[in-house]
Coordinates of C-alpha atoms in Angstrom, one line a residue:
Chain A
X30 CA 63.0 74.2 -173.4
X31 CA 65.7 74.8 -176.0
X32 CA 66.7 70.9 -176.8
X33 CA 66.1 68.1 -175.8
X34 CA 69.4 66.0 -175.1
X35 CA 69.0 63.8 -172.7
X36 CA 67.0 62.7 -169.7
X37 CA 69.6 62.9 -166.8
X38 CA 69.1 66.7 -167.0
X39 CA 65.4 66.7 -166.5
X40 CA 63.8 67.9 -163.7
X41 CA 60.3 65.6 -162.3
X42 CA 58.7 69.2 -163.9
X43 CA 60.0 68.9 -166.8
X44 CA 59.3 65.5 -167.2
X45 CA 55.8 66.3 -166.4
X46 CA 54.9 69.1 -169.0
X47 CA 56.4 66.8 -171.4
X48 CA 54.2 64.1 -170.5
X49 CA 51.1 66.1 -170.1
X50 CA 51.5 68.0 -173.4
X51 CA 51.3 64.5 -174.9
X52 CA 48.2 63.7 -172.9
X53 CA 46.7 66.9 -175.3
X54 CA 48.4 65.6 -178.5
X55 CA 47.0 61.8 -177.9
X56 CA 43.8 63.3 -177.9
X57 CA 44.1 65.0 -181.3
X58 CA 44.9 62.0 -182.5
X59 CA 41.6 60.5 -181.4
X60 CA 39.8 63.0 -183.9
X61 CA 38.9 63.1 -187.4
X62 CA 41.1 66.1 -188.0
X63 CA 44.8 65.1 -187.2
X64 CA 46.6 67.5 -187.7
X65 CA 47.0 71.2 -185.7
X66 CA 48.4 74.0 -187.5
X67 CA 51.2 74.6 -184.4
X68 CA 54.3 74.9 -186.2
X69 CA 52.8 75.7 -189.4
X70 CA 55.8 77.7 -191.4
X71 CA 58.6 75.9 -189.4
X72 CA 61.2 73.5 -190.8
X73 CA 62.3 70.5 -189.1
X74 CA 65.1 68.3 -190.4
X75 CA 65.6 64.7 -189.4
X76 CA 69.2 64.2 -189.7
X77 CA 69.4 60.3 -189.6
X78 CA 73.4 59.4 -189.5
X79 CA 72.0 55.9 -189.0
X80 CA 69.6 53.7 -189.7
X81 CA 66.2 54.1 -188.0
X82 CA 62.7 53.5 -190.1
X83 CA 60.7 53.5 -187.1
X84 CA 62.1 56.9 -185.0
X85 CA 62.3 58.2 -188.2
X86 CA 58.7 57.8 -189.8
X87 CA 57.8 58.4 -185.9
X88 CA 59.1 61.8 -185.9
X89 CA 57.8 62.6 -189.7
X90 CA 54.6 61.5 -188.2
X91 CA 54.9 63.8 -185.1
X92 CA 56.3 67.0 -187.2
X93 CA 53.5 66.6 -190.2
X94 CA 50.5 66.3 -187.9
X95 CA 51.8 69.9 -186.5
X96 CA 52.2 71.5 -189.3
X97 CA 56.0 71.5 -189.8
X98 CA 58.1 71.3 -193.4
X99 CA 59.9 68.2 -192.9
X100 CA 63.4 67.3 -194.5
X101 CA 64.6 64.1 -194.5
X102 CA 68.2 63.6 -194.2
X103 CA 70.5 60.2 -194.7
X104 CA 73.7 60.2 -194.4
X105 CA 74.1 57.4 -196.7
X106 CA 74.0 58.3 -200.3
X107 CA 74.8 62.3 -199.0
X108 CA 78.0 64.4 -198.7
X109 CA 78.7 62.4 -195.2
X110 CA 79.7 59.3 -197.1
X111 CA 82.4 61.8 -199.0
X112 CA 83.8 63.2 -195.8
X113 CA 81.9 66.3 -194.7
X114 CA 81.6 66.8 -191.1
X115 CA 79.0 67.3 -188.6
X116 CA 79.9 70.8 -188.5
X117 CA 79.6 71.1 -192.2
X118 CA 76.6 69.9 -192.7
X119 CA 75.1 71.6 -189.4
X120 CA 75.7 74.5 -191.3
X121 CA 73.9 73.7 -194.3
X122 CA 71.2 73.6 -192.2
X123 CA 71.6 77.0 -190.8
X124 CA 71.9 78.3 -194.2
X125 CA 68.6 76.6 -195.2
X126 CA 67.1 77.9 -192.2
X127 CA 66.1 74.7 -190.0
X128 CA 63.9 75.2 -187.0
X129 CA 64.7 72.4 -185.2
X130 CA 66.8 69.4 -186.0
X131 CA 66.2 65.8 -184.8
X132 CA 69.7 64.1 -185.1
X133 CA 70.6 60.2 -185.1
X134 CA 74.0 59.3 -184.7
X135 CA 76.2 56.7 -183.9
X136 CA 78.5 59.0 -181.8
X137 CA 77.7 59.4 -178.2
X138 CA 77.6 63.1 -177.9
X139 CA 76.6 63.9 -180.9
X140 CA 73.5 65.8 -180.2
X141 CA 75.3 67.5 -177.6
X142 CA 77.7 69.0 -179.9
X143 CA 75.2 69.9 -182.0
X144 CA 73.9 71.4 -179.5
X145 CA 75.8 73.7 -177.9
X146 CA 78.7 74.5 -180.6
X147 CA 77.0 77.6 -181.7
X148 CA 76.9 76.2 -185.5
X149 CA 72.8 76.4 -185.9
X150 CA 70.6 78.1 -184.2
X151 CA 67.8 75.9 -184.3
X152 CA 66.4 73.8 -181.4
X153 CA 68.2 70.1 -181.2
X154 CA 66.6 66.8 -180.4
X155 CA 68.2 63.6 -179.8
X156 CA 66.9 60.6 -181.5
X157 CA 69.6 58.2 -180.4
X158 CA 73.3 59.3 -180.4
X159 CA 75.5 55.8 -179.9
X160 CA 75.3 53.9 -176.4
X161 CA 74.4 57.0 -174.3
X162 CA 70.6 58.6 -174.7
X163 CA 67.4 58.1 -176.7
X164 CA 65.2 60.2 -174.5
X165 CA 62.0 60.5 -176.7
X166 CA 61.8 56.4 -176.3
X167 CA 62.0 56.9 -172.5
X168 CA 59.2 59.5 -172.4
X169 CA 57.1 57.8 -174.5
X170 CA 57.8 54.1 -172.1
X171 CA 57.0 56.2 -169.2
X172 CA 53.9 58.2 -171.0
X173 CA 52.8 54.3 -171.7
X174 CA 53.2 53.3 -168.8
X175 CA 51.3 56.3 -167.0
X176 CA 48.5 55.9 -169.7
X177 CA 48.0 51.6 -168.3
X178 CA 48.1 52.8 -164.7
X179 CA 46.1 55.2 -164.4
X180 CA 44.1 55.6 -167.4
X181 CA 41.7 59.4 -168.0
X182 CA 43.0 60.6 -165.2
X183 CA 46.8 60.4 -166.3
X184 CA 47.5 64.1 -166.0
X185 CA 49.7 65.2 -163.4
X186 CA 51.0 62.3 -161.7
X187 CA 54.5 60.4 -161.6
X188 CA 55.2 56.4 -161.2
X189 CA 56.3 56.6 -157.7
X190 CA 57.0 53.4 -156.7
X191 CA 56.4 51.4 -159.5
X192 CA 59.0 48.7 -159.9
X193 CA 60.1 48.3 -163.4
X194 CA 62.7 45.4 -164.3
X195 CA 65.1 46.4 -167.7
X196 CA 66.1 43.1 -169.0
X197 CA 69.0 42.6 -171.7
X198 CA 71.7 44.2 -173.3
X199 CA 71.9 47.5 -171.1
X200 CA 76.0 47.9 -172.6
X201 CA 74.9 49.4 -175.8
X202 CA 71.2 50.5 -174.9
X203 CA 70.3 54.1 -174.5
X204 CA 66.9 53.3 -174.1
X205 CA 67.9 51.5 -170.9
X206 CA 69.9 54.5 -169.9
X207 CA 67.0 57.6 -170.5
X208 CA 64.5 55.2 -169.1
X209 CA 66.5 54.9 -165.7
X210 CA 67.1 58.6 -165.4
X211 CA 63.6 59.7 -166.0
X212 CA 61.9 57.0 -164.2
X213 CA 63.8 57.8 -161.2
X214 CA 62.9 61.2 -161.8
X215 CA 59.2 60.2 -161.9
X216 CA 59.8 58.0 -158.8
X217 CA 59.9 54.5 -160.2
X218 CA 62.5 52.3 -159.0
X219 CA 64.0 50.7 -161.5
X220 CA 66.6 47.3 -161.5
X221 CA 69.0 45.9 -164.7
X222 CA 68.8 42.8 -165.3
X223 CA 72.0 41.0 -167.4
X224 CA 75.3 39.3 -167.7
X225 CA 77.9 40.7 -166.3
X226 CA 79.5 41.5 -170.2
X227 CA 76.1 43.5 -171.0
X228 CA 76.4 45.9 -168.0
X229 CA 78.2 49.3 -168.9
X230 CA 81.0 50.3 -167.4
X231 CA 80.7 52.0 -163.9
X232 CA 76.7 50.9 -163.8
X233 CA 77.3 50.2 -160.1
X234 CA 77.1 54.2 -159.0
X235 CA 74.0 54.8 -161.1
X236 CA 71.1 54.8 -158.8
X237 CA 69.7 51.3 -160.0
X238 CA 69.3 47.8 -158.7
X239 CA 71.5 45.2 -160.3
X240 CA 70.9 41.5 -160.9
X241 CA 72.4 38.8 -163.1
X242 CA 69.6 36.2 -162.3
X243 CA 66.4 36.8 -164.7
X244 CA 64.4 34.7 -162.6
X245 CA 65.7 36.0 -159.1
X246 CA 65.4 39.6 -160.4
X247 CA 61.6 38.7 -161.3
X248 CA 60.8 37.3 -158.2
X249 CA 62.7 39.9 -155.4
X250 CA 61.3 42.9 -157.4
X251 CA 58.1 42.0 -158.0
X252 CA 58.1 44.2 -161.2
X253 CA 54.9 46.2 -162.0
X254 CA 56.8 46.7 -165.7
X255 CA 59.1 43.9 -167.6
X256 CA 61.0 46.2 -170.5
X257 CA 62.8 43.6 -172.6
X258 CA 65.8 45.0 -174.8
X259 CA 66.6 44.1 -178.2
X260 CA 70.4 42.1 -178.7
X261 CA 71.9 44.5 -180.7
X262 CA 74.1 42.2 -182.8
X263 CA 75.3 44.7 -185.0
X264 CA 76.3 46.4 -182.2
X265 CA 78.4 43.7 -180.6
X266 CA 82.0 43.2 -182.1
X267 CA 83.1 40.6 -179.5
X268 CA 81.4 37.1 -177.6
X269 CA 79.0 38.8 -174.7
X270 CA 77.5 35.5 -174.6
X271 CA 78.0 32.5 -175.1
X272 CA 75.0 31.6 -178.2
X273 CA 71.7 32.7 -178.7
X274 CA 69.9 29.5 -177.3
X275 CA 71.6 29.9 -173.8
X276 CA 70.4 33.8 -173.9
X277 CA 67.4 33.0 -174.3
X278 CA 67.2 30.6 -171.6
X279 CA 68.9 32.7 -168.9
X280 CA 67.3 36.3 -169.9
X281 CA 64.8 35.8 -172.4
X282 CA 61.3 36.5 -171.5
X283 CA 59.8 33.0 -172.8
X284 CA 56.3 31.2 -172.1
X285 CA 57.6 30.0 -168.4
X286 CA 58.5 33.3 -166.9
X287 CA 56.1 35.1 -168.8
X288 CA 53.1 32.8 -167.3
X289 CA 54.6 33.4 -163.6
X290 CA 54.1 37.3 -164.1
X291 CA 51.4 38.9 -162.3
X292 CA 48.1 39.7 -165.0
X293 CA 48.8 43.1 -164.6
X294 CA 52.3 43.4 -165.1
X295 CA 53.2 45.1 -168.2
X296 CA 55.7 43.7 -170.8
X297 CA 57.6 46.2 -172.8
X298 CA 59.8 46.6 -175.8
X299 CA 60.9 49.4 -177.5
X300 CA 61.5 47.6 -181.0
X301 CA 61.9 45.8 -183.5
X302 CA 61.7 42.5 -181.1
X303 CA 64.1 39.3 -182.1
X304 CA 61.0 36.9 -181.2
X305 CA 62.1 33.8 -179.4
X306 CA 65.3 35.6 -178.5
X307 CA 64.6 38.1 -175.6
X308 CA 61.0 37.9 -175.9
X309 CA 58.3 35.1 -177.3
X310 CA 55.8 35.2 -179.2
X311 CA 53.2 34.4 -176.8
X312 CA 54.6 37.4 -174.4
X313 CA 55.1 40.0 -177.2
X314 CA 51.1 39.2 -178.4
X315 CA 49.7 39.1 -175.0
X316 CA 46.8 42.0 -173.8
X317 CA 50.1 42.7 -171.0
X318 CA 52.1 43.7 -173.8
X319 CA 52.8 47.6 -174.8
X320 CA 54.5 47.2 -178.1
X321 CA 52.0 48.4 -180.3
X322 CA 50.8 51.2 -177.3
X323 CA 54.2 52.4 -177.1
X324 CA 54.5 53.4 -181.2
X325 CA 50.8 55.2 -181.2
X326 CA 52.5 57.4 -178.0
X327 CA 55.8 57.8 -179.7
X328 CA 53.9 60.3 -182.2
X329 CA 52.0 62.0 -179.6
X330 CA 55.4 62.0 -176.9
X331 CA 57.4 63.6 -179.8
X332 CA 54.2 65.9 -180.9
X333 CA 54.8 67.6 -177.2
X334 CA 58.6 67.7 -177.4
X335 CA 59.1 69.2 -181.4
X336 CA 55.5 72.1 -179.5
X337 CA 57.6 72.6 -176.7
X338 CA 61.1 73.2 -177.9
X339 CA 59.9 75.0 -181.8
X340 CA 56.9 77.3 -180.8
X341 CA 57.4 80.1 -178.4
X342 CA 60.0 82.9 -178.6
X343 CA 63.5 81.8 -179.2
X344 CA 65.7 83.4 -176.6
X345 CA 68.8 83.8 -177.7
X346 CA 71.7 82.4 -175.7
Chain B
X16 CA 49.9 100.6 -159.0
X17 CA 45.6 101.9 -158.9
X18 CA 43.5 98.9 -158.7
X19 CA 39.4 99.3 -159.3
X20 CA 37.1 96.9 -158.5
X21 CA 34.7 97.3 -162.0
X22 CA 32.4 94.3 -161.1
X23 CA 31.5 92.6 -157.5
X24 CA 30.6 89.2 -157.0
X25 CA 26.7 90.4 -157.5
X26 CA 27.6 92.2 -160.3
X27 CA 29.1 89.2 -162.4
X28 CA 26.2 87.0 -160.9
X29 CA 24.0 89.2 -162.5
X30 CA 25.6 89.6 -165.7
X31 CA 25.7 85.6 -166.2
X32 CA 22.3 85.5 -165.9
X33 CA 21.2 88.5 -167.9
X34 CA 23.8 86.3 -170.1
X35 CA 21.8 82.9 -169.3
X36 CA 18.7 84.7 -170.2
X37 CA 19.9 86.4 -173.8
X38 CA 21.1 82.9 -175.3
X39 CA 18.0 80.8 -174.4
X40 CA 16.2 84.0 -176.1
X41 CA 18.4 83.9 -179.3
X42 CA 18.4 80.5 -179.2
X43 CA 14.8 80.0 -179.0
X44 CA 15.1 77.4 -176.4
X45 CA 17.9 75.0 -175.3
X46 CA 17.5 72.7 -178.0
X47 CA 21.0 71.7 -179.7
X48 CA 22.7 74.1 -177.6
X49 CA 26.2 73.4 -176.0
X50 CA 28.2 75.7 -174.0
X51 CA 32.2 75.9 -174.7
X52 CA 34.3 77.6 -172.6
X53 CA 38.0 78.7 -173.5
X54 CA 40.1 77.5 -170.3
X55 CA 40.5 78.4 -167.4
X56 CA 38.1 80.7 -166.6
X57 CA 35.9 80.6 -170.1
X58 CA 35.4 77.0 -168.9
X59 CA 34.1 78.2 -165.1
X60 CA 31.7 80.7 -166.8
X61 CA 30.3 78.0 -169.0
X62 CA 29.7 76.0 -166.3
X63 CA 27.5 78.8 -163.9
X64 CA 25.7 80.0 -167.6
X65 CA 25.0 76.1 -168.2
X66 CA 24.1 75.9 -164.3
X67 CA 22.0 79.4 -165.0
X68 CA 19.9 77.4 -167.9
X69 CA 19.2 74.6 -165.9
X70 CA 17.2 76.3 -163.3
X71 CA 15.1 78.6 -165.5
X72 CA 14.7 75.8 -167.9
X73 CA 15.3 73.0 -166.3
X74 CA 17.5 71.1 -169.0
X75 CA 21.0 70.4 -168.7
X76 CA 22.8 71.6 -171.4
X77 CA 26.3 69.8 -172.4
X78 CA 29.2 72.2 -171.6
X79 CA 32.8 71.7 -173.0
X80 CA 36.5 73.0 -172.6
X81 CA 38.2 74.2 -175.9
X82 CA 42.1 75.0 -175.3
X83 CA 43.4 77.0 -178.5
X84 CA 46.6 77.3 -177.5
X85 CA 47.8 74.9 -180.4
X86 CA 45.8 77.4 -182.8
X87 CA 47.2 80.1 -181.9
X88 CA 49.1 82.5 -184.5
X89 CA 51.0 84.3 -181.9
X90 CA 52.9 81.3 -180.6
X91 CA 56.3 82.5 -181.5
X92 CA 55.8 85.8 -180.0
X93 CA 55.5 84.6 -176.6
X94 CA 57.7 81.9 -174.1
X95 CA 55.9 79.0 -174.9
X96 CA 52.3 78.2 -173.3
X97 CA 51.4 74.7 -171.8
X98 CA 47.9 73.6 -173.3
X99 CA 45.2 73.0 -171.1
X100 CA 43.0 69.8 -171.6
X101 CA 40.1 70.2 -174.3
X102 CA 37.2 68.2 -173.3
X103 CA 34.5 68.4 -175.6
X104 CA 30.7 66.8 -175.9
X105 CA 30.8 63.9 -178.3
X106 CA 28.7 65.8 -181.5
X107 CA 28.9 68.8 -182.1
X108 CA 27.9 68.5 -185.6
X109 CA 24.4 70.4 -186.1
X110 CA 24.4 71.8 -182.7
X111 CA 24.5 75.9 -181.5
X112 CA 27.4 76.2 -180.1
X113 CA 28.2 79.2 -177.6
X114 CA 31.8 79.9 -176.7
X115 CA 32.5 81.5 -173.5
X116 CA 35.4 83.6 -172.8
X117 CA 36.4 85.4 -169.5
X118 CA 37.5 88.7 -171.8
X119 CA 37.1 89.9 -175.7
X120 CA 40.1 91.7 -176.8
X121 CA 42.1 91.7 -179.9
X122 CA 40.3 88.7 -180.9
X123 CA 42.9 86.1 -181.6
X124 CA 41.4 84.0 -179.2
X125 CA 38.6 83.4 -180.1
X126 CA 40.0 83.2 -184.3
X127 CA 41.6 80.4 -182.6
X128 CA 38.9 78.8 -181.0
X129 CA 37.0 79.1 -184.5
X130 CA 39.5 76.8 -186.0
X131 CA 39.9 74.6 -183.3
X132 CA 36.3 74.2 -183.5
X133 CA 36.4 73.4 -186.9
X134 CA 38.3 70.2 -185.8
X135 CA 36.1 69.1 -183.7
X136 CA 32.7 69.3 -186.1
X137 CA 30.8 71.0 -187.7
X138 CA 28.3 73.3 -185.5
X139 CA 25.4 75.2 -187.2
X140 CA 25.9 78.0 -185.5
X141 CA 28.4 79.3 -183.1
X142 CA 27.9 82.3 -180.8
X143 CA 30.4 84.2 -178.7
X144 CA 29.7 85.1 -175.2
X145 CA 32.1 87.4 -172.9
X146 CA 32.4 88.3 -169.4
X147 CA 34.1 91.5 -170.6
X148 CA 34.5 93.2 -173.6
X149 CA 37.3 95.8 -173.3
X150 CA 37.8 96.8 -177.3
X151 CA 40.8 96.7 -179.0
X152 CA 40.1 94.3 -181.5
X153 CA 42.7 93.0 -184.1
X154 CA 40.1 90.7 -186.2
X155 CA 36.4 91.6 -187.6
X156 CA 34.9 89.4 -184.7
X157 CA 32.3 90.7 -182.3
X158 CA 30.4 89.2 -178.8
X159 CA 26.8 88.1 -179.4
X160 CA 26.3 88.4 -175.4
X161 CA 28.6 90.5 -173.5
X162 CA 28.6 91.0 -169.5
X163 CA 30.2 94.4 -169.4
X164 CA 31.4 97.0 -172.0
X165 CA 35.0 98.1 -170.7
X166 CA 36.7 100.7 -172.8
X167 CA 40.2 100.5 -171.3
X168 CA 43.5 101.6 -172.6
X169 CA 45.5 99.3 -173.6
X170 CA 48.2 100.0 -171.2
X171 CA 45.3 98.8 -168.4
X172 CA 45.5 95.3 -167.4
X173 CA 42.2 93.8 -166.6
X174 CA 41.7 90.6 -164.6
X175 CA 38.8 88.6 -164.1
X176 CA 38.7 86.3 -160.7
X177 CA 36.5 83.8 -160.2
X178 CA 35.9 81.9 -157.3
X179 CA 36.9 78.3 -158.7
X180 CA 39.9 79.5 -160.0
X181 CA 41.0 82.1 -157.9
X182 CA 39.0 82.2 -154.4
X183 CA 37.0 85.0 -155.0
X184 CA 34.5 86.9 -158.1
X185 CA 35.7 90.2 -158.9
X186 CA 36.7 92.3 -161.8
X187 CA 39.7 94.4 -161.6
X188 CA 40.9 97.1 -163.7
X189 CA 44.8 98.3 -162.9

């Protein structure tokens, strides 16, 4: 692989060796000595154009524990906030000699253009560019949930047919959209669950199930997986609904719903959670709940991505 | 392109068990000894020595799977490698530890599988066995059990096929 964009583009395969390579770097992680010496030599930049302490320290994590030079990058405070560009500052990078760059920004398309405009030769990774992908948080929701179902013997296999309900603001969540392409590519069948305002434009061709009812999506699709989404109120520059207490009510997972789950239904979040909004407590602390599962596996997920696109020979293109 | 059968299925039967034979000698026993092969088919030959041990001594000595491709110092010469699972006994601290690879060349392996080792414990001694050693080394390491001696150009491509792996035991020189 050369970067990693997006999740639409890959392949069950792909998917796969990304998934099983993690399977190898969990297991370094069980042992005394951490760290592999991998990418020892190589420098990897996190170029954070937004705010992210979690993907970020996630992805420090990931880099250090293979060896890599890390360079931390904010926009705020650097030469961004005084008007360079992307492309300026992409080739700052190439002049410093980056290995691989893991961008956040607020532009959808971002990593893309970083990408594939021939500014910097090193190997791009998306950490979240605006509304459209985050696909590290998808592979490690998908690694998490391959890890409950089948345990050990993880390696290998797909989530064909599990049913996994995405609840909440899917108009400005990328993690909603990577997690529907690559569990469809892994054979899950996934549904959306949210008002009408939430939904993205032209959601009705993606290959997804769509209800407006929490409680009629919970009981028609018999979810093995409930992935709640955080309200992204800084995101939101108009009324989506109408206050917080009837959100909660109509797509919240609270106490009720959560107790009418099956016990072996898992309840996910990618983080941070607004507790008593789109998830309570009592849900988010349960032994059916991921959330702390799904940041150990975000170090070992992004482990096998920064292995897989940084070592081996570049070929040019 | 000339293809040579250099050993038969006999052939690598018997030079597992001369193998078998030559560690339980050096080793003085079974005691503390674990078997790790380098995967795929280091692991399958650590298996039938470990299998090998049992019978003449009949113990049952722990046998592990060491991949070193995340140790390796050639990664950015090649397209990159999927890693293989590593399985590994619980201690290794203290114990003899024989690694088993399919063939000895430059020795970058098994440099490798030192270090990976190194994560994993801290054995009291580790010894190298090979199905094959063809020469060529790049690194002052040396087999302490070797099946065959193959002096081979390096222009020769040597395969080793083993019946769990590959349907059948051979040795081939092309």
């Amino acid at each position: 692989m050369r970067h990693l964009i997006d999740t639409r583009t890959l392949t069950r395969d792909e998917a796969l060796l990304i998934l099983d390579t993690a399977e190898d770097m969990a297991a370094t992680q069980q042992r005394e000595v951490k760290k592999l010496p991998t990418l020892r030599g190589k420098s990897v930049v996190n170029l954070f154009f937004e705010d992210s302490t979690r993907t970020r320290i996630s992805f420090e994590a990931a880099a250090k524990r293979l060896s890599a030079d890390v360079i931390n990058f904010s926009a705020k405070g650097s030469s961004v906030s005084k008007g360079e560009s992307l492309k300026d500052t992409a080739q700052t990078l190439q002049a410093i000699g980056a290995d691989g760059v893991i961008i956040r920004h607020p532009a959808s398309g971002a990593a893309a253009r970083l990408a594939s405009s021939g500014w910097i030769d090193a190997g791009v990774l998306n950490a979240g560019d605006g509304t459209h992908e985050h696909p590290t948080q998808a592979l490690l929701d998908a690694f998490t949930i391959r890890r409950r179902l089948h345990g050990e013997g993880s390696r290998g296999k797909g989530l064909d047919g599990v049913s996994v309900v995405i609840v909440g603001d899917i108009a400005h969540s990328r993690v909603a959209r990577s997690n529907l392409w690559l569990l469809n590519a892994l054979g899950a069948r996934v549904s959306f669950v949210a008002p009408e305002t939430l939904l993205p434009f032209g959601v009705r061709s993606w290959p997804v199930a769509i209800h407006h009812s929490l409680d009629t999506a919970l009981r028609e699709e018999q979810p093995d997986v409930v992935m709640m989404l955080r309200i992204q109120s800084e995101r939101m520059h108009a009324a989506y609904f109408p206050n917080d207490r009837e959100y909660a009510r109509n797509w919240g997972l609270d106490d009720r719903r959560f107790e009418g789950l099956s016990d072996d239904t898992l309840v996910m979040h990618p983080g941070p959670m607004n507790r008593g909004l789109e998830i309570s407590s009592r849900a988010a602390d349960s032994s059916q709940s991921t959330v702390l599962e799904q940041v150990t596996h975000g170090v070992s997920v992004r482990m096998a991505a920064l292995y897989l696109l940084l070592s081996g020979e570049r070929i040019e293109s | 392109m000339n293809t040579r059968t250099v050993l038969d299925q006999a052939e690598i039967s018997r030079a597992l068990t001369r193998i078998s034979h030559e560690i339980i000698e050096a080793n003085k026993g079974v005691s503390d000894l674990v078997l790790v092969g380098i995967p795929t088919r280091g692991t399958h030959l650590a298996q039938r020595i470990a299998a090998n041990i049992s019978r003449i001594e009949g113990v049952d000595v722990p046998v592990g799977s060491l991949d070193v491709t995340m140790y390796r110092d050639d990664l950015a010469h090649h397209p990159t490698r999927a890693p293989m699972p590593t399985e590994m006994p619980e201690d290794i601290d203290g114990a003899t530890v024989v690694l088993v690879d399919d063939v000895l060349y430059s020795g970058r392996t098994v440099r490798a599988a030192l270090d990976a080792l190194g994560d994993h414990g801290r054995p009291k001694v580790v010894r190298l066995a090979a199905l094959i050693d063809r020469g060529h080394r790049e690194l002052p390491i040396r087999a302490d059990f070797i099946g065959k001696n193959l002096p081979s150009s390096r222009d020769e491509r040597i395969s080793v096929r083993l019946v769990e792996h590959d349907g059948e035991d051979a040795v081939t020189i092309s």
